[in-house]
PDB file of C-alpha atoms in Angstrom:
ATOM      1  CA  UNK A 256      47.615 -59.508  81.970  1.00 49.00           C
ATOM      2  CA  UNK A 257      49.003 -58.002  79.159  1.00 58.00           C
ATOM      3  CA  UNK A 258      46.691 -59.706  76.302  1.00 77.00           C
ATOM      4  CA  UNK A 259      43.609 -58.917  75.042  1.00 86.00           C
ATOM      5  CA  UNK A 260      41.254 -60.889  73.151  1.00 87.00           C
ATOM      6  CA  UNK A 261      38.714 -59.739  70.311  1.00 90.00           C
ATOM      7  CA  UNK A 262      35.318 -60.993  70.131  1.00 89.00           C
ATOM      8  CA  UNK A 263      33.771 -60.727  66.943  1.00 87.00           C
ATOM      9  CA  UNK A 264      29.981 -61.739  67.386  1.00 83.00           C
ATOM     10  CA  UNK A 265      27.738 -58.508  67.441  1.00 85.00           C
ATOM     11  CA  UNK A 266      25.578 -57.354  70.296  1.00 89.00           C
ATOM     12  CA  UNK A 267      25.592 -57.855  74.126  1.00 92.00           C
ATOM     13  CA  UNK A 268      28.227 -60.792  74.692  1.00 93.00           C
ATOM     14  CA  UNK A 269      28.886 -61.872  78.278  1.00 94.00           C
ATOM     15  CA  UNK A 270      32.045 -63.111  79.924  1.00 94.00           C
ATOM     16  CA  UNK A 271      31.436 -66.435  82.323  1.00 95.00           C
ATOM     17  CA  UNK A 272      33.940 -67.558  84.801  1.00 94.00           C
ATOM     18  CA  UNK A 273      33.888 -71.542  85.265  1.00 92.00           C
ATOM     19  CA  UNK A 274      31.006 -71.308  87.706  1.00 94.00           C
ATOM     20  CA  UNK A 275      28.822 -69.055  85.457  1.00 93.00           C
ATOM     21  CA  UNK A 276      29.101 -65.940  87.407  1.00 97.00           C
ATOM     22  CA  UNK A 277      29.025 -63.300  85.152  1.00 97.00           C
ATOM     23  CA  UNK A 278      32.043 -61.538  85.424  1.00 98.00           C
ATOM     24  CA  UNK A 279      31.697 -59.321  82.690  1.00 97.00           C
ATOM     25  CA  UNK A 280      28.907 -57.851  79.697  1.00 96.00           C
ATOM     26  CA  UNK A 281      30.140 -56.158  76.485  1.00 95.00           C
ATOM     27  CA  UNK A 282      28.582 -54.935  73.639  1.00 94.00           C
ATOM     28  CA  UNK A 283      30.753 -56.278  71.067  1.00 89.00           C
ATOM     29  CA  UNK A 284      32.551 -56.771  68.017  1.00 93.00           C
ATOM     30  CA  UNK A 285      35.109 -55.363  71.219  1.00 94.00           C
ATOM     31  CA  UNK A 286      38.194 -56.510  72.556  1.00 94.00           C
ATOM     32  CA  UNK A 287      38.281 -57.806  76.837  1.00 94.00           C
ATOM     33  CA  UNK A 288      41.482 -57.326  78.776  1.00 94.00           C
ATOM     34  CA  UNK A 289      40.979 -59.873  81.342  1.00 93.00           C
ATOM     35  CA  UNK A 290      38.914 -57.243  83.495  1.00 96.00           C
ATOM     36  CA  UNK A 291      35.540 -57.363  84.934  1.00 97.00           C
ATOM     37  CA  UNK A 292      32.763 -55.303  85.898  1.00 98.00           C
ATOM     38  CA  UNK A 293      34.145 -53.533  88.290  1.00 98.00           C
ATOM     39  CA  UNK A 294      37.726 -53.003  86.681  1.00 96.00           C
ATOM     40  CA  UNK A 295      39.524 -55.311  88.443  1.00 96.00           C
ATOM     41  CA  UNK A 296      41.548 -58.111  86.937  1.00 94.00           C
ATOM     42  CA  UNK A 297      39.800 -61.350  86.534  1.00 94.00           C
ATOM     43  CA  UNK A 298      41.552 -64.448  88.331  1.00 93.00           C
ATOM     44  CA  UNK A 299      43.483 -67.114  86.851  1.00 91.00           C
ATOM     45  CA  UNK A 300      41.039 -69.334  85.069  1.00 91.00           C
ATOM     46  CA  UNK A 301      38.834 -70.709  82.473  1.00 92.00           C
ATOM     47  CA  UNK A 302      36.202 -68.364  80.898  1.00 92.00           C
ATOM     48  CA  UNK A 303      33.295 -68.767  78.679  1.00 91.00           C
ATOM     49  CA  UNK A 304      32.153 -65.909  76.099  1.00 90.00           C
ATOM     50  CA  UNK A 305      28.652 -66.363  75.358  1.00 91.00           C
ATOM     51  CA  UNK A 306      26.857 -64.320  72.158  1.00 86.00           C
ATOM     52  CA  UNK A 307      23.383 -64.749  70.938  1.00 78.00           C
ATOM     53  CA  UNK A 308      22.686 -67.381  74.083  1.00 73.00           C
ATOM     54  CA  UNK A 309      25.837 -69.915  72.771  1.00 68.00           C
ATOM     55  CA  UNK A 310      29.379 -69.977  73.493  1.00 63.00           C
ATOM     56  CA  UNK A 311      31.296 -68.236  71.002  1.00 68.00           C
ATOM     57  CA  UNK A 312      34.923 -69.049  72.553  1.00 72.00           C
ATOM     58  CA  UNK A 313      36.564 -70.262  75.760  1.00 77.00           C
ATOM     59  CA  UNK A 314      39.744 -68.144  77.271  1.00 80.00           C
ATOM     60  CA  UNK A 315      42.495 -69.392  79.581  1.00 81.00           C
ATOM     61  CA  UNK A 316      43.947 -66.345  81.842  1.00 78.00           C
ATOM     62  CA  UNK A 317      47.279 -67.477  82.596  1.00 71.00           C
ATOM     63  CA  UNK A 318      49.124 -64.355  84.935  1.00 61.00           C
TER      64      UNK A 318
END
């Protein structure tokens, strides 16, 4: 994946695949490169960035 996004909300923001696994916690305002945890890519899919308990945005990974 060669985008990243930039999430703006400040604080601990967490990255939700369509199940709500967490893939992935920040502290942002940061940017998220499609990687989780453990520094590997995320899958193809739908995620769900969630800052101060409510979904900020929604993300498509397309590879």
């Amino acid at each position: 994946m060669s985008d990243t996004y930039f999430i703006e909300n400040v604080g601990k923001t967490l990255i939700l695949d369509r199940f709500g696994q967490i893939i992935k916690d920040i502290n942002a305002p940061a940017y998220w490169d499609g990687t989780k945890n453990n520094g590997s890519l995320a899958k193809e899919g739908l995620y769900f960035i969630i800052g101060n308990e409510t979904v900020q945005k929604t993300v498509s990974l397309l590879k």
